[in-house]
């Protein structure tokens, strides 16, 4: 089943009856909307949990209700429809419906009964409001009298209040219409106001949901739209909405343009924004500014390879998704619409690690927030973001992700002074960023179990015992810190952390290799073993890929480990997290035991972990296999089987059902994953091999042998590097010649900001 296609930087949904919601994110600052291809969804201001603007009924029937809807009624016949296919619905053969998701905007098109209508939703930068730019054109060949209704349902602000304790919430809300503005207020909060207004003088309004919708009706058949008139309802208590109506007369061939504004604040704010956007040119200017914003972000790297799906995803959609994960908590989605606290310390650190090239300011801000969330004992407090910090402490590996992320940020920006910034601890006191990193690595070094590898603490998979993943992360982070110390001229620290890295790597090699692959770790010392008869057969993805990425694995073992990954974990839809799945919540199953086999942590295809395998194969020089794994997970590849995948073909999902589940291949929880950041990182730094260092830009591709080459434009430290790679010998890895502006070099040297440097690479 094909539901749409890619067009430039848009995904065009041509079949709105796709079996699941195809979603998008509007807003880059405080006001955010999560919207579906049928205009269903919700908005919030700053906090998805504590400051909702509009309501959403998750996991409901029908899907995606309510939303940000525009209804059109033919006043001569009484027929009505919505500009998005839902909520009214309508024949998909007699009418044309289309949804276009772009970068920070969504557009809904409908052609019905000779009327072409469009509704574009976006959040302008600098304003806490969402604009609904509505255009109608009469193509029927005769004059038409129409009524246009804009409608949204206000929330009780708190996600919890919206779904419980209606005795309190229904009594605390009120709404009114004054001077063309609908204002909704939650009386219990001083600043609890939201508004809905328009750039026209309304011919009718409703602020009470039940008056607009009517008894025993839904958004599909609102009483006001059916009657062709609003009732003018307003008052205190109950459920509240924004509903504004305008009657228009269109001659044959004539069009009109209307603007609705949904926002945070009271009437004064609403009137100021109505004045600001009263001129259509101002609306167009705000919309075009979003395009310029993303042009700048995406231009940090643009690639042209023989792989069209890789070009499409890397140049636009993967970086778009990864950038939004830096801006917002992962829980801002339809899968977790309650606005849970956030992605956790380790996920937030990885988000910042993967894309400082495109989002340096956002990554820097995130890194400082995480550093401030580190206790003096070097636990990372969970969950994230910082306003949600509690007393729960996380695993030692979490702070190691942060150490690696800081190093990556400095390699990208060259900001040496960042290491010297003084940053407070969450539990009092402060020290430099550099000392924060040292404490993180030292903490992990001190917390080892009976086998000499890292202990599992709160937040680790497996719960208790010792962790191979954390141990390999320690090897990796200690090596990164040693490299940073050398660059800073701290020779003593460089030697210390090189020695610690080597010692930890030797320990991992001695105790984690089982003759075929690397173990996940060891269960808690007091836990009985033997309950799971498949334990000795089980292969784990993460321990094996990180044995390679950390450099701990000896070359022969590294190849053997990744051969085991291919043999036991590869499927047509990606690599399984483990196989076989855990039968029950016992033994060393940990988090996996809460899920059925083939689901999430228990033998599913965890998207977050898959790009690590792409990178590991590149370390081994096996570009064909890296591309095989990339293709298996690539969302764009599944554009033609939406009925199986049941997720957007432009976003990575949290996980895909594994082969132990009857729905093998079905994707779950789109957007809600750090996989996009890692996909971008693995493609750009390992497959294409364009990797920033402290003093140079290294070019070391690992590509399929049938690629004759590729080109890329990379912006780094204010200069532009135009890179051309030729692979006429048909190898997978190895650059035998690098020319920078005609001169042979081992690695590309930085040039002055504003310059353009030409780089030619010959593989062989």
XYZ file of C-alpha atoms in Angstrom:
764
model
C 0.000 0.000 0.000
C 1.472 3.328 -1.090
C 0.078 6.386 0.684
C 2.198 9.178 -0.708
C 5.521 10.328 -2.096
C 8.458 12.601 -1.416
C 8.481 15.920 -3.234
C 11.429 18.209 -2.608
C 11.520 18.747 1.160
C 7.912 17.643 1.621
C 6.209 14.330 2.116
C 2.887 14.346 0.268
C 0.140 12.101 1.652
C -2.152 11.255 -1.265
C -4.141 8.587 0.585
C -5.361 10.124 3.835
C -6.921 6.794 4.851
C -3.443 5.471 5.664
C -3.927 3.086 8.634
C -1.939 5.209 11.124
C -1.186 8.838 11.801
C 1.589 10.434 9.768
C 2.756 13.213 12.067
C 4.818 16.377 11.971
C 6.150 18.976 14.408
C 5.450 22.695 14.174
C 7.409 25.251 16.164
C 11.057 25.770 17.038
C 10.817 27.597 20.361
C 8.240 27.689 23.171
C 5.035 27.019 21.213
C 4.882 23.541 19.692
C 2.230 21.558 17.834
C 2.242 17.849 17.060
C -0.053 17.432 14.055
C -1.217 14.493 11.951
C -1.859 14.303 8.218
C -5.549 14.818 9.048
C -4.984 17.933 11.192
C -5.447 16.022 14.450
C -3.111 16.766 17.317
C -2.282 19.139 20.139
C -0.277 22.239 21.018
C 1.640 23.141 24.154
C 3.657 26.057 25.477
C 7.090 25.196 26.944
C 5.923 22.046 28.730
C 3.886 19.236 27.102
C 2.801 18.006 30.507
C 2.070 21.216 32.406
C 1.156 23.784 29.774
C -1.156 22.313 27.151
C -2.974 24.639 24.773
C -5.283 22.265 22.935
C -6.704 18.882 23.882
C -5.849 15.456 22.517
C -7.510 12.119 23.231
C -4.715 9.562 22.813
C -5.214 6.071 21.433
C -8.830 6.921 20.709
C -11.436 5.911 18.214
C -11.715 7.682 15.825
C -7.996 8.484 15.527
C -6.353 11.833 16.224
C -9.212 13.709 17.852
C -9.632 16.553 18.298
C -7.478 18.756 16.092
C -7.002 22.098 14.434
C -9.800 22.003 11.910
C -11.267 24.220 9.207
C -14.800 23.403 8.006
C -16.380 24.734 4.811
C -20.149 24.744 4.272
C -22.016 25.371 1.036
C -24.830 27.617 2.258
C -26.954 26.921 -0.815
C -27.021 23.144 -0.400
C -26.107 22.632 3.265
C -23.250 20.280 2.318
C -20.110 20.687 4.437
C -16.620 19.252 4.649
C -13.245 19.808 6.317
C -10.133 20.939 4.468
C -8.306 17.964 5.973
C -9.947 14.649 5.107
C -10.839 14.117 8.750
C -12.820 14.823 10.818
C -15.719 15.048 8.361
C -14.404 12.454 5.914
C -15.766 12.115 2.422
C -15.376 10.083 -0.724
C -11.747 9.712 -1.793
C -12.810 8.930 -5.352
C -15.175 11.865 -5.866
C -13.033 14.430 -4.003
C -9.363 15.230 -3.813
C -7.587 15.312 -0.449
C -3.894 15.813 0.122
C -1.644 16.529 3.104
C 1.883 17.869 2.845
C 4.298 17.665 5.759
C 7.242 20.003 5.397
C 9.953 21.330 7.664
C 8.048 22.950 10.570
C 4.803 23.274 8.610
C 1.923 21.138 7.412
C -0.523 21.899 4.607
C -3.929 20.343 3.929
C -5.567 20.560 0.509
C -9.108 19.662 -0.481
C -10.930 20.012 -3.797
C -14.625 19.276 -3.398
C -17.699 20.470 -5.215
C -15.678 22.893 -7.323
C -14.066 24.594 -4.307
C -10.288 24.278 -3.893
C -9.267 24.874 -0.300
C -5.943 24.910 1.502
C -4.984 25.220 5.175
C -1.318 25.780 6.063
C -0.314 25.462 9.719
C 2.954 26.822 11.091
C 4.393 28.531 14.165
C 6.295 31.731 13.290
C 9.624 32.261 14.996
C 9.456 34.681 17.880
C 5.720 34.291 18.522
C 3.904 31.911 20.862
C 1.139 31.245 18.354
C 0.145 29.002 15.486
C -1.078 30.527 12.226
C -3.749 28.859 10.100
C -3.367 30.312 6.625
C -6.576 29.391 4.755
C -7.080 29.918 1.025
C -10.241 29.175 -0.948
C -10.748 29.317 -4.700
C -14.020 28.905 -6.577
C -13.440 26.637 -9.573
C -17.062 25.591 -9.980
C -17.897 28.040 -12.761
C -20.710 29.692 -10.751
C -21.077 31.996 -7.771
C -20.879 30.300 -4.347
C -21.981 31.281 -0.851
C -19.813 29.599 1.790
C -19.448 29.586 5.551
C -15.969 28.924 6.924
C -15.438 27.696 10.503
C -12.126 27.485 12.349
C -12.254 25.132 15.339
C -10.013 23.852 18.136
C -10.707 22.436 21.597
C -8.869 23.963 24.532
C -7.123 21.872 27.143
C -7.192 22.154 30.917
C -3.467 22.919 30.595
C -2.195 19.957 32.626
C -2.098 16.612 30.850
C -3.254 14.955 34.062
C -6.169 17.364 34.563
C -7.256 16.741 31.000
C -7.818 13.058 31.716
C -8.887 12.892 35.336
C -10.453 14.760 38.242
C -13.113 16.467 36.142
C -14.832 17.604 39.308
C -12.024 20.123 39.671
C -11.037 20.845 36.087
C -14.536 21.410 34.689
C -15.184 23.926 37.447
C -11.963 25.844 37.007
C -12.143 26.808 33.306
C -13.968 29.655 31.637
C -14.098 31.294 28.208
C -15.379 34.488 26.622
C -15.520 36.359 23.335
C -14.422 40.022 23.338
C -13.421 42.185 20.383
C -12.969 39.281 17.966
C -10.929 37.209 20.420
C -11.898 33.980 22.149
C -10.036 33.776 25.415
C -9.926 30.615 27.517
C -8.776 30.840 31.109
C -7.967 28.320 33.820
C -8.987 30.238 36.924
C -6.669 28.401 39.289
C -3.572 29.716 37.472
C -2.594 33.361 37.235
C -1.234 33.076 33.685
C -3.572 30.328 32.524
C -4.847 31.960 29.316
C -4.977 30.875 25.680
C -6.689 32.516 22.729
C -8.161 31.957 19.287
C -8.710 34.854 16.912
C -8.755 35.724 13.209
C -7.877 38.517 10.799
C -11.574 39.159 10.042
C -14.659 40.276 11.916
C -16.422 36.977 12.731
C -20.015 36.368 11.706
C -20.402 33.963 14.596
C -18.549 32.298 17.435
C -18.741 29.621 20.111
C -16.476 29.182 23.117
C -18.272 26.187 24.648
C -17.462 22.872 23.023
C -20.799 21.220 23.706
C -22.675 24.083 22.081
C -20.579 23.937 18.916
C -20.507 20.138 18.617
C -23.979 19.407 19.995
C -25.271 16.510 22.043
C -24.345 12.987 20.948
C -22.238 14.303 18.099
C -18.513 14.430 17.324
C -16.153 16.622 15.326
C -17.445 14.746 12.270
C -20.867 16.399 12.356
C -20.799 19.532 14.543
C -24.237 21.017 15.112
C -23.032 24.557 14.356
C -21.538 23.596 11.007
C -24.564 21.558 10.041
C -26.863 24.461 10.922
C -24.629 27.030 9.248
C -24.487 29.261 12.336
C -22.753 29.407 15.716
C -24.799 30.007 18.841
C -22.584 32.613 20.493
C -21.992 30.445 23.559
C -19.573 31.564 26.263
C -19.293 31.239 30.008
C -17.652 29.552 32.949
C -17.298 25.826 33.747
C -17.440 22.987 31.255
C -15.308 22.227 28.191
C -14.122 25.108 26.056
C -13.249 25.652 22.448
C -12.309 28.214 19.883
C -14.839 28.403 17.052
C -14.977 31.371 14.677
C -17.179 31.609 11.602
C -17.012 33.767 8.477
C -19.464 33.922 5.553
C -17.888 34.524 2.146
C -19.307 35.037 -1.328
C -17.073 33.904 -4.180
C -17.802 34.614 -7.799
C -16.663 32.111 -10.409
C -12.860 32.053 -10.481
C -12.592 34.234 -7.366
C -10.561 33.377 -4.269
C -10.163 34.566 -0.714
C -7.644 34.242 2.107
C -8.435 33.983 5.819
C -6.151 33.728 8.832
C -6.882 32.074 12.179
C -4.468 32.497 15.091
C -4.197 30.099 18.038
C -1.886 31.198 20.795
C -0.694 31.546 24.365
C -1.799 34.574 26.376
C -4.791 36.801 26.807
C -6.739 39.253 24.684
C -4.024 41.897 24.557
C -1.534 39.411 23.117
C -4.133 38.156 20.651
C -4.934 41.620 19.354
C -1.242 42.467 18.947
C -0.643 39.347 16.864
C -3.807 39.941 14.852
C -2.489 43.385 13.986
C 0.973 42.043 13.200
C -0.386 39.486 10.735
C -3.221 41.555 9.306
C -1.130 41.975 6.169
C -0.787 38.803 4.107
C 2.782 39.789 3.276
C 3.661 39.481 6.964
C 2.274 35.942 7.003
C 4.288 35.035 3.908
C 7.422 36.591 5.388
C 7.054 34.539 8.600
C 6.497 31.360 6.609
C 9.498 31.997 4.361
C 11.669 32.650 7.429
C 11.112 29.026 8.475
C 12.418 27.918 5.097
C 15.530 30.036 5.525
C 16.051 28.605 9.013
C 16.065 25.043 7.713
C 18.106 25.974 4.649
C 20.826 27.115 7.020
C 20.603 24.007 9.215
C 20.579 21.518 6.362
C 23.316 23.245 4.375
C 25.892 22.224 6.994
C 26.172 19.048 4.935
C 24.623 18.045 1.644
C 25.542 14.806 -0.072
C 25.210 13.310 -3.541
C 25.744 9.552 -3.583
C 24.555 6.727 -5.847
C 22.014 5.860 -3.122
C 18.921 8.030 -3.634
C 17.255 7.076 -0.334
C 20.415 7.932 1.609
C 20.556 11.304 -0.135
C 16.905 11.982 0.634
C 17.085 11.018 4.294
C 20.489 12.499 5.133
C 19.997 15.778 3.309
C 16.605 16.480 4.865
C 14.534 14.156 7.001
C 17.076 12.474 9.264
C 18.662 15.750 10.305
C 15.202 17.303 10.710
C 14.137 14.541 13.101
C 17.438 14.615 14.979
C 17.243 18.394 15.317
C 13.763 18.223 16.820
C 15.006 15.638 19.332
C 17.553 18.178 20.555
C 14.901 20.878 20.858
C 12.151 18.842 22.570
C 11.795 15.838 24.889
C 11.283 12.525 23.100
C 7.938 12.231 24.856
C 6.367 14.940 22.697
C 4.490 12.619 20.372
C 1.276 10.702 19.828
C 2.907 7.661 21.432
C 3.484 9.509 24.733
C 1.037 12.413 24.632
C 0.979 12.802 28.393
C 4.262 14.671 28.121
C 6.422 12.403 30.268
C 9.472 14.073 31.706
C 11.802 13.398 28.831
C 14.303 11.105 27.178
C 16.516 10.483 30.200
C 20.057 11.632 30.795
C 21.750 9.194 28.427
C 19.375 9.811 25.506
C 19.681 13.573 25.872
C 23.470 13.303 25.855
C 23.414 11.181 22.706
C 21.097 13.631 20.958
C 23.677 16.353 21.610
C 26.566 14.108 20.572
C 25.244 13.368 17.093
C 24.491 16.740 15.469
C 26.578 19.642 16.842
C 27.446 20.410 13.222
C 23.896 21.515 12.436
C 22.703 22.537 15.885
C 25.740 23.929 17.765
C 23.784 26.369 19.927
C 21.140 23.802 20.862
C 23.738 21.111 21.587
C 25.821 23.493 23.687
C 22.758 24.468 25.702
C 21.830 20.811 26.165
C 25.361 19.890 27.267
C 25.382 22.596 29.918
C 21.982 21.459 31.175
C 23.265 17.907 31.455
C 26.448 18.972 33.193
C 24.343 20.869 35.720
C 22.337 17.686 36.218
C 25.433 15.755 37.207
C 25.904 15.266 40.919
C 29.255 15.693 42.632
C 29.338 11.898 42.902
C 28.945 11.913 39.116
C 25.603 10.266 38.853
C 23.477 11.773 36.132
C 20.159 12.620 37.710
C 17.140 11.230 35.915
C 14.926 12.041 34.191
C 15.683 14.924 31.839
C 15.057 17.882 31.282
C 16.533 19.589 34.343
C 13.290 21.033 35.692
C 12.163 17.443 36.181
C 15.245 16.276 38.098
C 14.452 14.099 41.068
C 16.399 11.905 43.422
C 16.721 8.886 41.159
C 20.276 8.288 40.016
C 21.304 6.822 36.713
C 23.889 4.373 35.475
C 27.611 5.177 35.345
C 27.465 4.801 31.574
C 25.150 7.805 31.290
C 27.869 10.281 32.256
C 30.213 8.592 29.769
C 27.857 9.537 26.939
C 28.098 13.114 28.194
C 31.902 13.012 28.157
C 31.877 11.815 24.553
C 29.299 14.442 23.580
C 31.408 17.287 24.983
C 34.438 16.033 23.056
C 32.393 15.860 19.853
C 31.105 19.401 20.391
C 34.647 20.751 20.818
C 35.908 18.887 17.743
C 33.106 20.439 15.743
C 33.374 24.004 16.989
C 36.993 24.297 18.117
C 35.729 26.024 21.273
C 38.715 25.276 23.509
C 37.457 27.645 26.218
C 34.377 25.460 26.726
C 36.537 23.104 28.795
C 37.262 25.869 31.275
C 33.685 26.988 31.893
C 32.624 26.646 35.512
C 29.438 24.582 35.823
C 27.578 23.793 39.074
C 26.748 20.307 40.299
C 23.139 19.377 40.879
C 23.817 18.828 44.589
C 25.940 21.933 45.191
C 29.405 23.192 44.376
C 30.877 23.655 40.921
C 33.890 22.898 38.794
C 35.077 23.222 35.207
C 33.602 21.290 32.316
C 36.901 19.460 31.961
C 36.846 18.379 35.612
C 33.230 17.247 35.188
C 34.420 14.917 32.422
C 37.297 13.581 34.498
C 34.949 12.801 37.375
C 32.603 10.972 34.993
C 35.353 8.690 33.732
C 36.872 8.232 37.203
C 33.451 7.346 38.619
C 32.933 4.584 36.063
C 36.447 3.315 36.728
C 35.721 3.010 40.453
C 32.386 1.210 40.084
C 33.260 -2.265 38.865
C 31.937 -5.668 39.850
C 33.531 -8.985 40.720
C 34.621 -9.576 37.112
C 36.282 -6.171 36.897
C 33.808 -4.586 34.477
C 31.300 -1.787 35.055
C 28.504 -2.404 37.517
C 24.921 -1.945 36.411
C 23.185 0.777 38.387
C 19.832 2.529 37.898
C 18.956 3.040 34.249
C 21.007 0.211 32.742
C 19.408 -2.577 30.739
C 19.457 -5.827 32.599
C 19.133 -4.403 36.123
C 21.959 -5.274 38.540
C 25.189 -7.156 37.965
C 27.818 -5.986 35.496
C 27.352 -4.344 32.096
C 29.371 -4.994 28.946
C 27.853 -1.927 27.268
C 28.923 0.400 30.090
C 32.371 -1.195 30.118
C 32.926 -0.664 26.408
C 31.576 2.878 26.753
C 34.190 3.426 29.446
C 36.940 2.254 27.086
C 35.597 4.621 24.431
C 35.165 7.624 26.737
C 38.557 7.175 28.439
C 40.171 7.181 25.003
C 38.287 10.323 24.028
C 39.268 12.075 27.248
C 42.923 11.108 26.695
C 42.762 12.641 23.219
C 41.148 15.820 24.570
C 43.759 16.090 27.334
C 46.556 15.779 24.765
C 45.011 18.569 22.666
C 44.739 20.781 25.745
C 48.390 20.139 26.601
C 47.606 18.154 29.767
C 50.180 15.409 29.259
C 49.693 13.832 32.670
C 45.976 13.344 32.155
C 46.530 12.096 28.616
C 48.851 9.383 29.877
C 46.577 8.504 32.795
C 43.474 7.974 30.683
C 45.314 6.108 27.945
C 46.528 3.687 30.607
C 43.050 3.350 32.153
C 41.581 2.751 28.715
C 44.100 0.022 27.924
C 43.573 -1.706 31.264
C 39.778 -1.684 30.855
C 40.053 -2.972 27.283
C 42.208 -5.886 28.435
C 39.718 -6.739 31.173
C 36.822 -6.706 28.699
C 38.715 -8.989 26.347
C 39.550 -11.366 29.163
C 36.057 -11.804 30.631
C 33.437 -10.839 28.033
C 34.396 -12.942 25.003
C 32.575 -16.285 25.059
C 34.292 -17.802 22.031
C 31.647 -16.670 19.562
C 30.576 -13.152 20.579
C 30.669 -10.680 23.448
C 28.391 -11.235 26.423
C 25.864 -8.668 27.558
C 27.507 -8.776 30.953
C 26.923 -10.731 34.122
C 23.780 -10.996 36.257
C 23.676 -9.802 39.849
C 25.866 -11.833 42.152
C 22.910 -13.076 44.213
C 20.721 -14.029 41.255
C 20.039 -17.652 40.445
C 20.986 -18.684 36.935
C 19.745 -21.489 34.748
C 16.072 -20.444 34.570
C 16.420 -19.588 30.877
C 17.486 -22.601 28.772
C 18.352 -20.345 25.810
C 20.804 -18.172 27.782
C 23.917 -19.825 26.354
C 22.663 -19.358 22.776
C 21.699 -15.704 23.074
C 23.484 -13.030 20.997
C 23.342 -9.329 21.888
C 23.735 -6.469 19.450
C 24.961 -3.678 21.703
C 27.848 -5.434 23.440
C 29.252 -6.662 20.123
C 29.049 -3.399 18.207
C 30.546 -1.433 21.083
C 33.376 -3.924 21.484
C 34.312 -2.827 17.960
C 33.496 0.896 18.185
C 35.400 1.293 21.453
C 38.492 -0.330 19.972
C 38.589 -2.893 22.778
C 38.093 -5.930 20.522
C 41.132 -7.506 18.910
C 40.826 -7.515 15.085
C 40.006 -11.221 14.715
C 37.442 -11.114 17.522
C 35.945 -7.900 16.157
C 35.278 -9.573 12.804
C 33.953 -12.693 14.511
C 31.614 -10.684 16.717
C 30.137 -8.787 13.786
C 29.855 -12.009 11.766
C 27.758 -13.399 14.636
C 25.616 -10.255 14.530
C 24.904 -10.815 10.851
C 24.261 -14.535 11.253
C 21.934 -14.378 14.259
C 20.482 -10.853 14.396
C 19.976 -9.700 10.795
C 16.450 -9.468 9.377
C 15.091 -7.723 6.294
C 13.826 -4.918 8.571
C 16.966 -4.372 10.628
C 19.113 -5.959 13.320
C 17.480 -7.532 16.372
C 18.533 -6.241 19.776
C 18.998 -9.836 20.923
C 18.093 -13.321 19.778
C 16.447 -15.468 20.809
C 14.054 -13.403 22.887
C 13.667 -13.826 26.627
C 10.766 -16.115 27.518
C 9.945 -14.469 30.867
C 11.040 -11.807 33.341
C 13.738 -13.861 35.010
C 17.440 -14.554 34.769
C 19.345 -11.687 33.149
C 16.377 -10.401 31.157
C 16.001 -7.124 33.094
C 13.898 -4.631 31.152
C 13.378 -7.155 28.362
C 11.278 -9.377 30.602
C 8.416 -6.900 30.735
C 7.808 -7.228 26.978
C 6.604 -10.126 24.860
C 9.221 -11.790 22.630
C 9.858 -9.691 19.547
C 8.687 -6.465 21.210
C 10.830 -3.508 22.208
C 13.719 -4.587 24.505
C 12.941 -8.293 24.049
C 14.288 -9.231 20.658
C 12.810 -6.390 18.617
C 14.667 -4.243 16.104
C 15.604 -1.301 18.304
C 16.256 1.499 15.827
C 18.508 3.397 18.222
C 21.089 0.583 18.266
C 21.131 -0.256 14.563
C 23.314 2.636 13.333
C 26.005 1.517 15.762
C 26.314 -1.629 13.662
C 26.667 0.435 10.469
C 29.546 2.289 12.111
C 31.131 -0.905 13.477
C 31.178 -2.492 10.037
C 32.828 0.651 8.693
C 35.527 0.363 11.366
C 36.173 -3.125 9.972
C 36.220 -1.801 6.413
C 33.086 -3.635 5.269
C 31.101 -1.045 3.366
C 28.856 -3.547 1.602
C 27.625 -4.921 4.905
C 27.214 -1.449 6.422
C 24.988 -0.512 3.482
C 23.034 -3.749 3.798
C 22.193 -2.820 7.388
C 21.424 0.777 6.428
C 18.969 -0.345 3.769
C 17.200 -2.692 6.162
C 16.265 0.127 8.550
C 15.917 3.071 6.140
C 12.352 4.486 6.489
C 12.138 5.730 2.885
C 12.574 2.158 1.682
C 9.166 1.321 3.151
C 7.161 4.003 1.402
C 5.359 1.343 -0.639
C 4.335 -0.928 2.230
C 2.623 1.442 4.662
C 0.057 -1.232 5.479
C 2.833 -3.420 6.932
C 5.119 -0.792 8.448
C 2.255 1.431 9.697
C 4.526 4.407 10.288
C 5.815 7.417 8.399
C 8.378 6.690 5.686
C 10.279 9.847 6.638
C 11.016 9.213 10.335
C 12.876 6.570 12.277
C 10.741 4.705 14.806
C 11.623 3.559 18.291
C 11.424 -0.125 17.386
C 10.192 -2.603 14.793
C 8.628 -5.911 15.759
C 11.194 -8.703 15.726
C 10.930 -12.093 14.092
C 9.661 -13.680 17.324
C 6.448 -11.691 16.939
C 3.696 -12.404 14.373
C 3.728 -8.711 13.333
C 7.405 -8.818 12.362
C 8.212 -5.675 10.371
C 5.646 -3.378 11.989
C 7.156 -0.124 13.253
C 6.215 1.505 16.551
C 6.499 4.973 18.091
C 7.722 7.223 15.277
C 9.897 10.225 16.160
C 10.249 8.909 19.730
C 13.869 7.787 19.350
C 17.462 8.919 19.198
C 17.916 6.706 16.139
C 17.761 9.687 13.777
C 20.771 11.322 15.395
C 22.774 8.117 15.289
C 21.707 7.434 11.695
C 22.988 10.876 10.710
C 26.202 10.367 12.683
C 26.898 6.898 11.283
C 26.214 7.899 7.678
C 28.202 11.129 7.691
C 31.134 10.144 9.929
C 31.538 6.439 9.155
C 29.991 5.501 5.794
C 30.945 8.777 4.125
C 33.813 9.097 6.587
C 33.798 12.884 6.987
C 34.838 13.220 10.610
C 35.909 16.391 12.437
C 38.979 16.317 14.665
C 40.439 18.895 17.013
C 42.800 20.260 14.347
C 41.673 18.689 11.081
C 38.820 17.188 9.105
C 39.477 13.525 8.417
C 38.138 11.892 5.250
C 37.997 8.090 5.450
C 34.971 6.665 3.594
C 33.737 3.093 3.897
C 31.291 2.552 1.050
C 29.859 -0.271 -1.075
C 32.379 -1.504 -3.604
C 29.991 -0.765 -6.494
C 29.938 2.962 -5.713
C 32.188 4.803 -8.144
C 32.306 7.732 -5.756
C 30.248 10.499 -4.179
C 30.401 14.194 -3.404
C 29.554 16.236 -0.340
C 29.560 19.829 0.792
C 30.486 20.190 4.462
C 30.470 23.415 6.484
C 32.984 23.323 9.347
C 34.064 26.182 11.604
C 32.709 28.810 9.250
C 34.342 27.509 6.053
C 32.924 25.352 3.269
C 34.616 22.151 2.111
C 33.561 20.766 -1.264
C 34.532 17.117 -1.215
C 34.721 14.760 -4.193
C 35.487 11.072 -3.627
C 36.433 8.722 -6.472
C 36.395 4.943 -6.118
C 37.379 3.712 -9.548
C 39.171 0.686 -8.045
C 35.949 -0.608 -6.476
C 37.236 -0.884 -2.905
C 35.210 -0.584 0.297
C 37.694 1.406 2.382
C 40.995 3.188 2.056
C 41.961 6.658 0.805
C 45.265 6.534 -1.081
C 45.296 10.218 -1.989
C 43.759 13.368 -0.475
C 44.218 16.701 -2.202
C 43.210 19.942 -0.501
C 43.171 22.820 -2.953
C 45.581 20.864 -5.136
C 48.058 19.948 -2.388
C 48.502 16.420 -1.016
C 47.552 16.133 2.663
C 46.958 13.350 5.184
C 43.939 15.167 6.637
C 42.079 18.319 5.658
C 43.329 21.403 7.477
C 40.946 24.142 8.613
C 40.830 27.243 6.433
C 39.662 30.721 7.347
C 35.971 31.330 7.979
C 34.132 32.343 4.829
C 36.557 30.426 2.594
C 35.828 27.576 0.208
C 38.252 24.635 0.111
C 38.231 21.974 -2.614
C 38.990 18.454 -1.441
C 39.587 15.502 -3.789
C 39.866 11.968 -2.418
C 40.956 8.876 -4.332
C 40.165 5.477 -2.831
C 42.179 2.412 -3.628
